[in-house]
Every structure is written in C-alpha cells, then in structure tokens.
Amino acid sequence: MNGPHDLGGQHGLGPVTPETNEPYFHAEWEKRALGLTLSCGAFGAWTIDESRHARESLPPAIYLSASYYEIWTRALEILLKRHGFLTQDELDAGHMLEKGAEPKRVLTAEMVAGVLAKGGPCDRPVATPPRFVVGERVRTKNFNPETHTRLPRYARAKTGVVEAVQGSFVFPDDNAHGKGENPQWVYTVVFDGGEIWGEGADPTLTISIDAWEGYLERA
Amino acid sequence: MSERHHGHDHDHHHHDNHFTDMEARVKALETVLTEKGLIDPAAIDAIVETYETKVGPRNGARVVAKAWSDLEFAEWLKHDATAAIASLGFTGRQGEHMRAVFNTPDTHNLVVCTLCSCYPWAVLGLPPVWYKAPPYRSRAVIDPRGVLAEFGLELSAEKKIRVWDSTAELRYLVVPERPDGTEGFSEEQLANLVTRDSMIGTGLALSPEAAR
C-alpha cells in the first residue's frame, strides 16, 4: 500500500537527530509496549507481515507524528481486536469485560529466553529454480497495490542488476493477508543513484533492495 | 515571560501529556491482557531485561573484532554470516538471516529500512530512535552524504556509497574498516573501537586515540 510508512526519498521530514548515549527506552511504558508486542506475537494468531501491515495502515498524520513504540501499541490494539482477544470497550474500561479468543500459546517468563533465541526464520523451500541469475539486468514492477507490499515506491519501474540470489522466503504480500506463505526467491538488486533519483543524483550512490521474484521482470 | 519561553513551556506540556496518555493507554492494554490470562507480566520483564543487558551492540562488536583478527572467520562471515555469527553465540529474533557487508577503501556501506524498522537485533540490540524515525528513513536513500554529515561523518567526494534498504528478511551488519595503529591488538581491544553506528554505517570505527 502507498502508506505513510513508505518514506524513501520524501522531503521535509527534518534532520536526523542522533542522541548521545541514547537509552534503550525513554519511558517505562515503552518497555511494556515492547514486551506486550512480543508476548502477543507469541499467540500465533497473526504473522509478522500482518503486524507490519497493521502499523503501516495507521492514519498518516498519526503514523508520522507517533514514536515507534506508539505505532507498535496502536497496531497491537488493532490486531488484538481483529482477532477477538479483546474489545474496544475493554480498552476503554481498562479491565476485562468478557472472555475472548484463545491463543495457541501464552508466553511465560520461563519461555522467553528460548523463544527469543530461536526467533522466527522465514526462509522456505520452493520447488522451482531461481528465474534470474547474478549479473542479470532486471526491471521492477510498476504497481500500486492497496494491500501490503515490500517493494518501495521509489524502486518501482526501475532497472537494476541482480547482485545476489539470497534464498527463498515467505512472500509478505500474500502472507500479510492470510493468503498463505507462498514462498518465492529473493534477490538483492542494485540500482544506480541516477536510475532512482534522476537529475542531480549523487554520482557515487548505489542503492539496493531485497526483492521477491514476483517484483521483477527481465529488463 | 517571553513569547519563546512560553512556546517552549507549551511544547513541553504537550510532550508530557502525550507521554502520560501513552502510559495510560499501555497500562490499560496490559491490565486487560493480564486479567484475561493472555500475558505473563513477568515475561515482559524478562524480554526487557534481555534487550537491556544481554542483546546489544557489544555482540556485533565482537563479530567485527573477530573478522578483523581472523581472516578465515572474515571469509566465513562474508559467505555465511548467519552461521559465522551463530558460532559466537549470537542468534535469534531479527538475526535469523544475517548478511555482513564490508567497508573498503573504495566503498562505504549504509543500512536503512525505509519501510519500517528492520534492524539486526541479534547483533546490535534494539534500534535507536533515529533509525526508526522518518528523517533517517526518508533521506538515507536519497541524500546519504547529508545524513552522514549530521552524524559528523564527512566522506571523501570520490568514495562510493552503497545504501542497503532492508526491504526483506535479511538483516545487514556493516563491518567497518579496521583503524590504523591497531597492529597486535587483541580481539577485546579491537572490539572497544567498534561503535554501534559504525556497524550501521553512520559512523566509522574509532581510532585507538579516540577510544582512550
């Protein structure tokens, strides 16, 4: 979707402001927001792709002015309501009012170390060989789906070169919407700065994206 | 009270109110989930403790220091970063599919996630606020030199810049160039020169003088 999250190349968002010796958290609630997001992810009710899509679907004015933990919190509320774990009435009341959906698992303190160390690999085998080879010129698709995609707007309809075949991975454009994992080959594709930005581009710049096979065609 | 001072106060209150709002919002969420038996508050404590004390940029610094010291490890890191990094005990969430990219005298690498906040947690821990915020995500791909200048880093005009936009599930670790004057340094001494920013590409490794 052409949402507020797709930021590459936008102007007017201000300078980067690094903070010296930045703490991991700037408030106690940020710690809880991180822990809640990971704990609820462990329910097994939604995928990382669905949660990314929930975040990028927030209203642009909210997305662009919120801190990242606020974005996570707002998206988490949406996911929990969507999957029947709680209701808006309960959030308003600040208390449980009714029984909701049952998760596949509840993350306990004892499980945390194991779950975090294991992570969630999303490489999957595919039956067909990769369609493109290293060194091949490819053109990215021109499309504007209203649904989730990981092909940023700045890199659509651009010609680049396959630098690496990275393996085959869950296809987020489908997986975010419950259409299955449908894995595809993923390629690192490199573009000249001039191909992406045109006039006035930094001549020393190259940019790469990691692109699913369905985003690419032969140039 | 000057207009400006007043304005500042107003901003400050707005900021405080906003944080108070979020505090209440997150508290309500945690309370409802706890009452429903859906979460274990102690699990949240354990998650926070993991990322405050165990998983952070010192992990990545050890990977880089070993790559500087051990050519064989550097080759392994180049060809199978996930396995090479796992051999040092660093695995797990947002480090499942690692790639290491090496700075050279010709090319400087810079990592960004324009679409969200993808970051190699297993080696760098939780990302800093600026990495997740719109200014960095919008400008790293179009004006990397301008961004680097805001970190106090001026690269020579001829230096090539390669920006890696983490659009899929690969997570990138930049291996900065080894600083001069570090011959004979132990891995531990070398690791002290490796900053978090140098492993994102928004900085360089420290010189031995700067690290003192």
GROMACS .gro file of C-alpha atoms in nm:
model
  431
    1MET     CA    1   0.000   0.000   0.000
    2ASN     CA    2   0.112   0.355  -0.066
    3GLY     CA    3   0.106   0.434   0.304
    4PRO     CA    4   0.284   0.677   0.535
    5HIS     CA    5   0.548   0.413   0.608
    6ASP     CA    6   0.693   0.420   0.256
    7LEU     CA    7   0.932   0.704   0.328
    8GLY     CA    8   1.228   0.659   0.094
    9GLY     CA    9   1.305   0.986  -0.085
   10GLN     CA   10   1.044   1.203   0.089
   11HIS     CA   11   1.145   1.559   0.172
   12GLY     CA   12   1.061   1.788   0.459
   13LEU     CA   13   1.084   1.543   0.746
   14GLY     CA   14   1.371   1.728   0.911
   15PRO     CA   15   1.726   1.646   1.016
   16VAL     CA   16   1.837   1.322   1.177
   17THR     CA   17   1.893   1.389   1.545
   18PRO     CA   18   2.121   1.126   1.699
   19GLU     CA   19   2.115   1.125   2.079
   20THR     CA   20   2.446   1.070   2.259
   21ASN     CA   21   2.440   0.761   2.482
   22GLU     CA   22   2.076   0.708   2.396
   23PRO     CA   23   1.896   0.481   2.645
   24TYR     CA   24   1.709   0.181   2.504
   25PHE     CA   25   1.385   0.318   2.646
   26HIS     CA   26   1.273   0.675   2.711
   27ALA     CA   27   0.983   0.586   2.940
   28GLU     CA   28   0.861   0.287   3.137
   29TRP     CA   29   0.562   0.242   2.907
   30GLU     CA   30   0.796   0.185   2.612
   31LYS     CA   31   0.936  -0.121   2.790
   32ARG     CA   32   0.586  -0.256   2.843
   33ALA     CA   33   0.493  -0.179   2.481
   34LEU     CA   34   0.788  -0.384   2.354
   35GLY     CA   35   0.710  -0.673   2.587
   36LEU     CA   36   0.338  -0.668   2.507
   37THR     CA   37   0.405  -0.669   2.133
   38LEU     CA   38   0.638  -0.969   2.157
   39SER     CA   39   0.415  -1.151   2.407
   40CYS     CA   40   0.107  -1.111   2.190
   41GLY     CA   41   0.304  -1.208   1.880
   42ALA     CA   42   0.365  -1.540   2.055
   43PHE     CA   43  -0.012  -1.613   2.046
   44GLY     CA   44   0.046  -1.739   1.692
   45ALA     CA   45  -0.269  -1.557   1.575
   46TRP     CA   46  -0.101  -1.328   1.322
   47THR     CA   47   0.221  -1.316   1.124
   48ILE     CA   48   0.495  -1.053   1.129
   49ASP     CA   49   0.369  -0.945   0.787
   50GLU     CA   50   0.017  -0.885   0.916
   51SER     CA   51   0.157  -0.684   1.207
   52ARG     CA   52   0.371  -0.472   0.971
   53HIS     CA   53   0.063  -0.406   0.761
   54ALA     CA   54  -0.137  -0.305   1.070
   55ARG     CA   55   0.132  -0.045   1.151
   56GLU     CA   56   0.150   0.098   0.800
   57SER     CA   57  -0.232   0.118   0.786
   58LEU     CA   58  -0.246   0.374   1.069
   59PRO     CA   59  -0.369   0.717   0.954
   60PRO     CA   60  -0.072   0.906   0.801
   61ALA     CA   61  -0.097   1.202   1.040
   62ILE     CA   62  -0.074   0.965   1.335
   63TYR     CA   63   0.197   0.745   1.182
   64LEU     CA   64   0.425   1.039   1.105
   65SER     CA   65   0.389   1.207   1.444
   66ALA     CA   66   0.397   0.898   1.667
   67SER     CA   67   0.704   0.745   1.827
   68TYR     CA   68   0.774   0.393   1.712
   69TYR     CA   69   0.652   0.232   2.033
   70GLU     CA   70   0.330   0.428   1.996
   71ILE     CA   71   0.293   0.293   1.641
   72TRP     CA   72   0.351  -0.058   1.777
   73THR     CA   73   0.097  -0.008   2.056
   74ARG     CA   74  -0.176   0.128   1.828
   75ALA     CA   75  -0.122  -0.153   1.578
   76LEU     CA   76  -0.124  -0.412   1.858
   77GLU     CA   77  -0.465  -0.288   1.978
   78ILE     CA   78  -0.598  -0.325   1.622
   79LEU     CA   79  -0.460  -0.680   1.588
   80LEU     CA   80  -0.597  -0.788   1.926
   81LYS     CA   81  -0.944  -0.655   1.840
   82ARG     CA   82  -0.935  -0.802   1.488
   83HIS     CA   83  -0.853  -1.147   1.621
   84GLY     CA   84  -1.109  -1.137   1.902
   85PHE     CA   85  -0.874  -1.126   2.200
   86LEU     CA   86  -1.024  -0.806   2.339
   87THR     CA   87  -1.274  -0.530   2.257
   88GLN     CA   88  -1.258  -0.152   2.243
   89ASP     CA   89  -1.498  -0.144   2.539
   90GLU     CA   90  -1.241  -0.335   2.742
   91LEU     CA   91  -0.962  -0.098   2.640
   92ASP     CA   92  -1.184   0.198   2.736
   93ALA     CA   93  -1.272   0.038   3.070
   94GLY     CA   94  -0.915  -0.074   3.134
   95HIS     CA   95  -1.049  -0.410   3.251
   96MET     CA   96  -1.166  -0.746   3.121
   97LEU     CA   97  -1.540  -0.749   3.046
   98GLU     CA   98  -1.582  -1.075   2.857
   99LYS     CA   99  -1.397  -1.388   2.758
  100GLY     CA  100  -1.227  -1.364   2.420
  101ALA     CA  101  -1.039  -1.582   2.174
  102GLU     CA  102  -0.797  -1.848   2.299
  103PRO     CA  103  -0.432  -1.810   2.192
  104LYS     CA  104  -0.227  -2.106   2.068
  105ARG     CA  105   0.018  -2.029   2.346
  106VAL     CA  106   0.079  -1.781   2.626
  107LEU     CA  107   0.438  -1.666   2.664
  108THR     CA  108   0.556  -1.722   3.020
  109ALA     CA  109   0.874  -1.581   3.171
  110GLU     CA  110   1.039  -1.925   3.153
  111MET     CA  111   0.979  -1.943   2.777
  112VAL     CA  112   1.126  -1.602   2.693
  113ALA     CA  113   1.494  -1.692   2.659
  114GLY     CA  114   1.418  -1.988   2.433
  115VAL     CA  115   1.167  -1.803   2.216
  116LEU     CA  116   1.394  -1.501   2.163
  117ALA     CA  117   1.698  -1.722   2.091
  118LYS     CA  118   1.502  -1.926   1.837
  119GLY     CA  119   1.348  -1.629   1.655
  120GLY     CA  120   1.121  -1.687   1.357
  121PRO     CA  121   1.309  -1.792   1.045
  122CYS     CA  122   1.106  -1.723   0.731
  123ASP     CA  123   1.313  -1.899   0.467
  124ARG     CA  124   1.110  -2.174   0.297
  125PRO     CA  125   1.195  -2.416   0.017
  126VAL     CA  126   1.048  -2.360  -0.329
  127ALA     CA  127   1.021  -2.626  -0.600
  128THR     CA  128   1.142  -2.419  -0.895
  129PRO     CA  129   1.495  -2.288  -0.956
  130PRO     CA  130   1.556  -1.911  -0.940
  131ARG     CA  131   1.437  -1.732  -1.253
  132PHE     CA  132   1.719  -1.475  -1.251
  133VAL     CA  133   2.096  -1.511  -1.223
  134VAL     CA  134   2.362  -1.291  -1.070
  135GLY     CA  135   2.462  -1.014  -1.310
  136GLU     CA  136   2.130  -1.013  -1.494
  137ARG     CA  137   1.956  -0.681  -1.562
  138VAL     CA  138   1.603  -0.672  -1.425
  139ARG     CA  139   1.323  -0.419  -1.412
  140THR     CA  140   1.100  -0.382  -1.109
  141LYS     CA  141   0.727  -0.398  -1.144
  142ASN     CA  142   0.514  -0.086  -1.171
  143PHE     CA  143   0.216  -0.140  -0.945
  144ASN     CA  144   0.027   0.028  -0.664
  145PRO     CA  145  -0.148  -0.241  -0.459
  146GLU     CA  146  -0.372  -0.118  -0.179
  147THR     CA  147  -0.252  -0.423   0.014
  148HIS     CA  148   0.084  -0.496   0.178
  149THR     CA  149   0.398  -0.497  -0.033
  150ARG     CA  150   0.770  -0.468   0.034
  151LEU     CA  151   0.859  -0.301  -0.296
  152PRO     CA  152   0.903   0.066  -0.202
  153ARG     CA  153   0.757   0.329  -0.434
  154TYR     CA  154   1.096   0.481  -0.514
  155ALA     CA  155   1.214   0.146  -0.655
  156ARG     CA  156   0.917   0.067  -0.881
  157ALA     CA  157   0.963   0.057  -1.260
  158LYS     CA  158   1.342   0.089  -1.222
  159THR     CA  159   1.618  -0.108  -1.391
  160GLY     CA  160   1.893  -0.263  -1.184
  161VAL     CA  161   2.127  -0.560  -1.166
  162VAL     CA  162   2.089  -0.881  -0.967
  163GLU     CA  163   2.380  -0.889  -0.724
  164ALA     CA  164   2.284  -1.197  -0.523
  165VAL     CA  165   2.027  -1.473  -0.507
  166GLN     CA  166   1.950  -1.474  -0.135
  167GLY     CA  167   1.735  -1.783  -0.095
  168SER     CA  168   1.359  -1.832  -0.088
  169PHE     CA  169   1.134  -1.668   0.168
  170VAL     CA  170   0.771  -1.627   0.271
  171PHE     CA  171   0.601  -1.379   0.035
  172PRO     CA  172   0.478  -1.094   0.258
  173ASP     CA  173   0.233  -0.952   0.002
  174ASP     CA  174   0.025  -1.271   0.042
  175ASN     CA  175   0.114  -1.368   0.397
  176ALA     CA  176   0.006  -1.032   0.544
  177HIS     CA  177  -0.348  -1.101   0.425
  178GLY     CA  178  -0.386  -1.464   0.530
  179LYS     CA  179  -0.334  -1.594   0.177
  180GLY     CA  180  -0.056  -1.833   0.277
  181GLU     CA  181   0.322  -1.818   0.279
  182ASN     CA  182   0.367  -1.885  -0.095
  183PRO     CA  183   0.748  -1.856  -0.078
  184GLN     CA  184   0.947  -1.701  -0.362
  185TRP     CA  185   1.314  -1.645  -0.443
  186VAL     CA  186   1.456  -1.319  -0.309
  187TYR     CA  187   1.727  -1.124  -0.491
  188THR     CA  188   1.945  -0.831  -0.393
  189VAL     CA  189   1.901  -0.586  -0.681
  190VAL     CA  190   2.132  -0.284  -0.713
  191PHE     CA  191   2.039   0.043  -0.882
  192ASP     CA  192   2.249   0.343  -0.975
  193GLY     CA  193   2.150   0.654  -0.785
  194GLY     CA  194   2.075   0.821  -1.118
  195GLU     CA  195   1.828   0.548  -1.218
  196ILE     CA  196   1.634   0.604  -0.897
  197TRP     CA  197   1.658   0.981  -0.848
  198GLY     CA  198   1.740   1.115  -1.195
  199GLU     CA  199   1.868   1.468  -1.230
  200GLY     CA  200   2.102   1.580  -0.954
  201ALA     CA  201   2.150   1.232  -0.807
  202ASP     CA  202   2.471   1.166  -0.615
  203PRO     CA  203   2.701   1.009  -0.879
  204THR     CA  204   2.875   0.795  -0.615
  205LEU     CA  205   2.549   0.642  -0.491
  206THR     CA  206   2.413   0.294  -0.549
  207ILE     CA  207   2.108   0.160  -0.367
  208SER     CA  208   1.999  -0.199  -0.323
  209ILE     CA  209   1.671  -0.353  -0.224
  210ASP     CA  210   1.590  -0.716  -0.150
  211ALA     CA  211   1.319  -0.807  -0.399
  212TRP     CA  212   1.090  -1.108  -0.423
  213GLU     CA  213   1.091  -1.271  -0.766
  214GLY     CA  214   0.737  -1.154  -0.839
  215TYR     CA  215   0.854  -0.792  -0.819
  216LEU     CA  216   1.097  -0.843  -1.109
  217GLU     CA  217   1.094  -0.895  -1.482
  218ARG     CA  218   1.377  -0.924  -1.735
  219ALA     CA  219   1.499  -0.584  -1.849
  220MET     CA  220   0.772   3.565   3.020
  221SER     CA  221   0.889   3.587   2.661
  222GLU     CA  222   0.682   3.451   2.376
  223ARG     CA  223   0.951   3.197   2.303
  224HIS     CA  224   0.973   3.077   2.658
  225HIS     CA  225   0.600   3.042   2.669
  226GLY     CA  226   0.609   2.843   2.345
  227HIS     CA  227   0.870   2.614   2.489
  228ASP     CA  228   0.661   2.554   2.800
  229HIS     CA  229   0.364   2.476   2.587
  230ASP     CA  230   0.562   2.222   2.384
  231HIS     CA  231   0.695   2.070   2.699
  232HIS     CA  232   0.349   2.021   2.844
  233HIS     CA  233   0.227   1.879   2.518
  234HIS     CA  234   0.513   1.629   2.526
  235ASP     CA  235   0.445   1.536   2.888
  236ASN     CA  236   0.073   1.498   2.825
  237HIS     CA  237   0.140   1.280   2.527
  238PHE     CA  238   0.364   1.052   2.729
  239THR     CA  239   0.107   1.040   3.008
  240ASP     CA  240  -0.158   0.943   2.751
  241MET     CA  241   0.060   0.661   2.622
  242GLU     CA  242   0.136   0.547   2.974
  243ALA     CA  243  -0.236   0.517   3.048
  244ARG     CA  244  -0.304   0.350   2.716
  245VAL     CA  245  -0.034   0.086   2.760
  246LYS     CA  246  -0.135   0.031   3.123
  247ALA     CA  247  -0.496  -0.035   3.017
  248LEU     CA  248  -0.378  -0.277   2.750
  249GLU     CA  249  -0.152  -0.467   2.987
  250THR     CA  250  -0.422  -0.481   3.256
  251VAL     CA  251  -0.687  -0.622   3.021
  252LEU     CA  252  -0.446  -0.881   2.879
  253THR     CA  253  -0.327  -0.985   3.225
  254GLU     CA  254  -0.682  -1.021   3.360
  255LYS     CA  255  -0.761  -1.242   3.062
  256GLY     CA  256  -0.460  -1.461   3.131
  257LEU     CA  257  -0.322  -1.381   2.786
  258ILE     CA  258   0.011  -1.246   2.904
  259ASP     CA  259   0.252  -1.303   3.188
  260PRO     CA  260   0.380  -0.966   3.315
  261ALA     CA  261   0.698  -1.144   3.426
  262ALA     CA  262   0.758  -1.242   3.062
  263ILE     CA  263   0.759  -0.873   2.972
  264ASP     CA  264   1.017  -0.811   3.244
  265ALA     CA  265   1.228  -1.095   3.101
  266ILE     CA  266   1.203  -0.955   2.746
  267VAL     CA  267   1.304  -0.607   2.862
  268GLU     CA  268   1.591  -0.745   3.067
  269THR     CA  269   1.717  -0.944   2.768
  270TYR     CA  270   1.742  -0.634   2.550
  271GLU     CA  271   1.870  -0.409   2.827
  272THR     CA  272   2.150  -0.637   2.941
  273LYS     CA  273   2.218  -0.932   2.708
  274VAL     CA  274   2.147  -0.846   2.345
  275GLY     CA  275   2.315  -0.526   2.230
  276PRO     CA  276   2.586  -0.373   2.010
  277ARG     CA  277   2.866  -0.537   2.210
  278ASN     CA  278   2.762  -0.860   2.035
  279GLY     CA  279   2.820  -0.706   1.694
  280ALA     CA  280   3.147  -0.551   1.810
  281ARG     CA  281   3.276  -0.899   1.895
  282VAL     CA  282   3.180  -1.022   1.547
  283VAL     CA  283   3.365  -0.732   1.381
  284ALA     CA  284   3.672  -0.767   1.604
  285LYS     CA  285   3.696  -1.136   1.519
  286ALA     CA  286   3.660  -1.062   1.147
  287TRP     CA  287   3.947  -0.810   1.174
  288SER     CA  288   4.166  -1.061   1.360
  289ASP     CA  289   4.088  -1.385   1.183
  290LEU     CA  290   4.089  -1.397   0.802
  291GLU     CA  291   3.920  -1.734   0.796
  292PHE     CA  292   3.636  -1.604   1.012
  293ALA     CA  293   3.607  -1.295   0.789
  294GLU     CA  294   3.565  -1.520   0.483
  295TRP     CA  295   3.303  -1.726   0.664
  296LEU     CA  296   3.123  -1.407   0.768
  297LYS     CA  297   3.127  -1.291   0.406
  298HIS     CA  298   2.975  -1.614   0.275
  299ASP     CA  299   2.752  -1.737   0.558
  300ALA     CA  300   2.707  -1.457   0.809
  301THR     CA  301   2.424  -1.629   0.996
  302ALA     CA  302   2.639  -1.935   1.075
  303ALA     CA  303   2.956  -1.737   1.146
  304ILE     CA  304   2.769  -1.510   1.388
  305ALA     CA  305   2.591  -1.806   1.549
  306SER     CA  306   2.932  -1.963   1.618
  307LEU     CA  307   2.990  -1.677   1.864
  308GLY     CA  308   2.656  -1.749   2.031
  309PHE     CA  309   2.451  -1.470   1.873
  310THR     CA  310   2.126  -1.600   1.725
  311GLY     CA  311   1.756  -1.543   1.737
  312ARG     CA  312   1.492  -1.283   1.679
  313GLN     CA  313   1.573  -1.040   1.396
  314GLY     CA  314   1.905  -1.214   1.335
  315GLU     CA  315   1.773  -1.527   1.164
  316HIS     CA  316   1.903  -1.431   0.819
  317MET     CA  317   2.220  -1.224   0.853
  318ARG     CA  318   2.442  -1.067   0.589
  319ALA     CA  319   2.770  -0.889   0.661
  320VAL     CA  320   2.881  -0.611   0.427
  321PHE     CA  321   3.241  -0.494   0.439
  322ASN     CA  322   3.357  -0.135   0.403
  323THR     CA  323   3.662  -0.095   0.178
  324PRO     CA  324   3.887   0.197   0.087
  325ASP     CA  325   3.657   0.249  -0.217
  326THR     CA  326   3.309   0.188  -0.076
  327HIS     CA  327   3.117   0.289   0.234
  328ASN     CA  328   2.807   0.088   0.324
  329LEU     CA  329   2.499   0.235   0.492
  330VAL     CA  330   2.199   0.034   0.615
  331VAL     CA  331   1.841   0.161   0.637
  332CYS     CA  332   1.488   0.026   0.646
  333THR     CA  333   1.277   0.278   0.456
  334LEU     CA  334   0.954   0.078   0.506
  335CYS     CA  335   0.965   0.010   0.881
  336SER     CA  336   1.246  -0.052   1.129
  337CYS     CA  337   1.420  -0.374   1.023
  338TYR     CA  338   1.745  -0.398   1.218
  339PRO     CA  339   1.978  -0.683   1.317
  340TRP     CA  340   1.865  -0.718   1.680
  341ALA     CA  341   2.074  -1.029   1.747
  342VAL     CA  342   2.400  -0.836   1.696
  343LEU     CA  343   2.301  -0.473   1.762
  344GLY     CA  344   2.009  -0.500   2.005
  345LEU     CA  345   1.713  -0.265   1.981
  346PRO     CA  346   1.744   0.014   1.723
  347PRO     CA  347   1.795   0.375   1.832
  348VAL     CA  348   1.501   0.615   1.791
  349TRP     CA  349   1.659   0.797   1.495
  350TYR     CA  350   1.687   0.471   1.297
  351LYS     CA  351   1.310   0.418   1.320
  352ALA     CA  352   1.215   0.783   1.266
  353PRO     CA  353   1.104   0.949   0.939
  354PRO     CA  354   1.409   1.176   0.882
  355TYR     CA  355   1.661   0.890   0.857
  356ARG     CA  356   1.427   0.654   0.673
  357SER     CA  357   1.335   0.917   0.413
  358ARG     CA  358   1.680   1.062   0.348
  359ALA     CA  359   1.930   0.776   0.379
  360VAL     CA  360   1.845   0.657   0.027
  361ILE     CA  361   1.838   0.997  -0.147
  362ASP     CA  362   2.088   1.208   0.048
  363PRO     CA  363   2.322   0.973   0.232
  364ARG     CA  364   2.604   1.229   0.247
  365GLY     CA  365   2.372   1.484   0.406
  366VAL     CA  366   2.263   1.225   0.661
  367LEU     CA  367   2.621   1.122   0.739
  368ALA     CA  368   2.714   1.489   0.789
  369GLU     CA  369   2.451   1.503   1.064
  370PHE     CA  370   2.646   1.226   1.237
  371GLY     CA  371   2.965   1.429   1.192
  372LEU     CA  372   3.092   1.198   0.919
  373GLU     CA  373   3.232   1.356   0.601
  374LEU     CA  374   3.341   1.103   0.339
  375SER     CA  375   3.575   1.196   0.055
  376ALA     CA  376   3.395   1.307  -0.262
  377GLU     CA  377   3.524   1.003  -0.457
  378LYS     CA  378   3.415   0.744  -0.200
  379LYS     CA  379   3.134   0.527  -0.336
  380ILE     CA  380   2.829   0.496  -0.113
  381ARG     CA  381   2.618   0.184  -0.116
  382VAL     CA  382   2.288   0.206   0.066
  383TRP     CA  383   2.122  -0.123   0.164
  384ASP     CA  384   1.745  -0.086   0.206
  385SER     CA  385   1.634  -0.379   0.427
  386THR     CA  386   1.312  -0.449   0.239
  387ALA     CA  387   1.303  -0.827   0.305
  388GLU     CA  388   1.403  -1.054   0.593
  389LEU     CA  389   1.780  -1.023   0.550
  390ARG     CA  390   1.946  -0.822   0.825
  391TYR     CA  391   2.265  -0.634   0.749
  392LEU     CA  392   2.573  -0.580   0.965
  393VAL     CA  393   2.834  -0.336   0.836
  394VAL     CA  394   3.194  -0.440   0.902
  395PRO     CA  395   3.380  -0.108   0.924
  396GLU     CA  396   3.741  -0.075   0.811
  397ARG     CA  397   3.996  -0.163   1.076
  398PRO     CA  398   4.154   0.157   1.212
  399ASP     CA  399   4.524   0.224   1.160
  400GLY     CA  400   4.759   0.179   1.452
  401THR     CA  401   4.589  -0.133   1.583
  402GLU     CA  402   4.854  -0.391   1.489
  403GLY     CA  403   4.886  -0.653   1.759
  404PHE     CA  404   4.561  -0.552   1.932
  405SER     CA  405   4.367  -0.831   2.100
  406GLU     CA  406   4.009  -0.900   1.991
  407GLU     CA  407   3.893  -0.738   2.312
  408GLN     CA  408   4.093  -0.421   2.245
  409LEU     CA  409   3.961  -0.413   1.889
  410ALA     CA  410   3.601  -0.462   1.999
  411ASN     CA  411   3.630  -0.144   2.208
  412LEU     CA  412   3.684   0.051   1.884
  413VAL     CA  413   3.364  -0.076   1.722
  414THR     CA  414   3.070   0.157   1.780
  415ARG     CA  415   2.708   0.075   1.712
  416ASP     CA  416   2.693   0.346   1.445
  417SER     CA  417   2.998   0.203   1.267
  418MET     CA  418   2.802  -0.123   1.224
  419ILE     CA  419   2.503   0.064   1.072
  420GLY     CA  420   2.726   0.280   0.852
  421THR     CA  421   2.651   0.614   1.017
  422GLY     CA  422   2.998   0.616   1.173
  423LEU     CA  423   3.347   0.472   1.143
  424ALA     CA  424   3.534   0.258   1.393
  425LEU     CA  425   3.722   0.466   1.650
  426SER     CA  426   4.095   0.525   1.628
  427PRO     CA  427   4.291   0.397   1.930
  428GLU     CA  428   4.344   0.763   2.034
  429ALA     CA  429   3.972   0.844   2.014
  430ALA     CA  430   3.882   0.536   2.217
  431ARG     CA  431   4.101   0.639   2.510
   0.00000   0.00000   0.00000
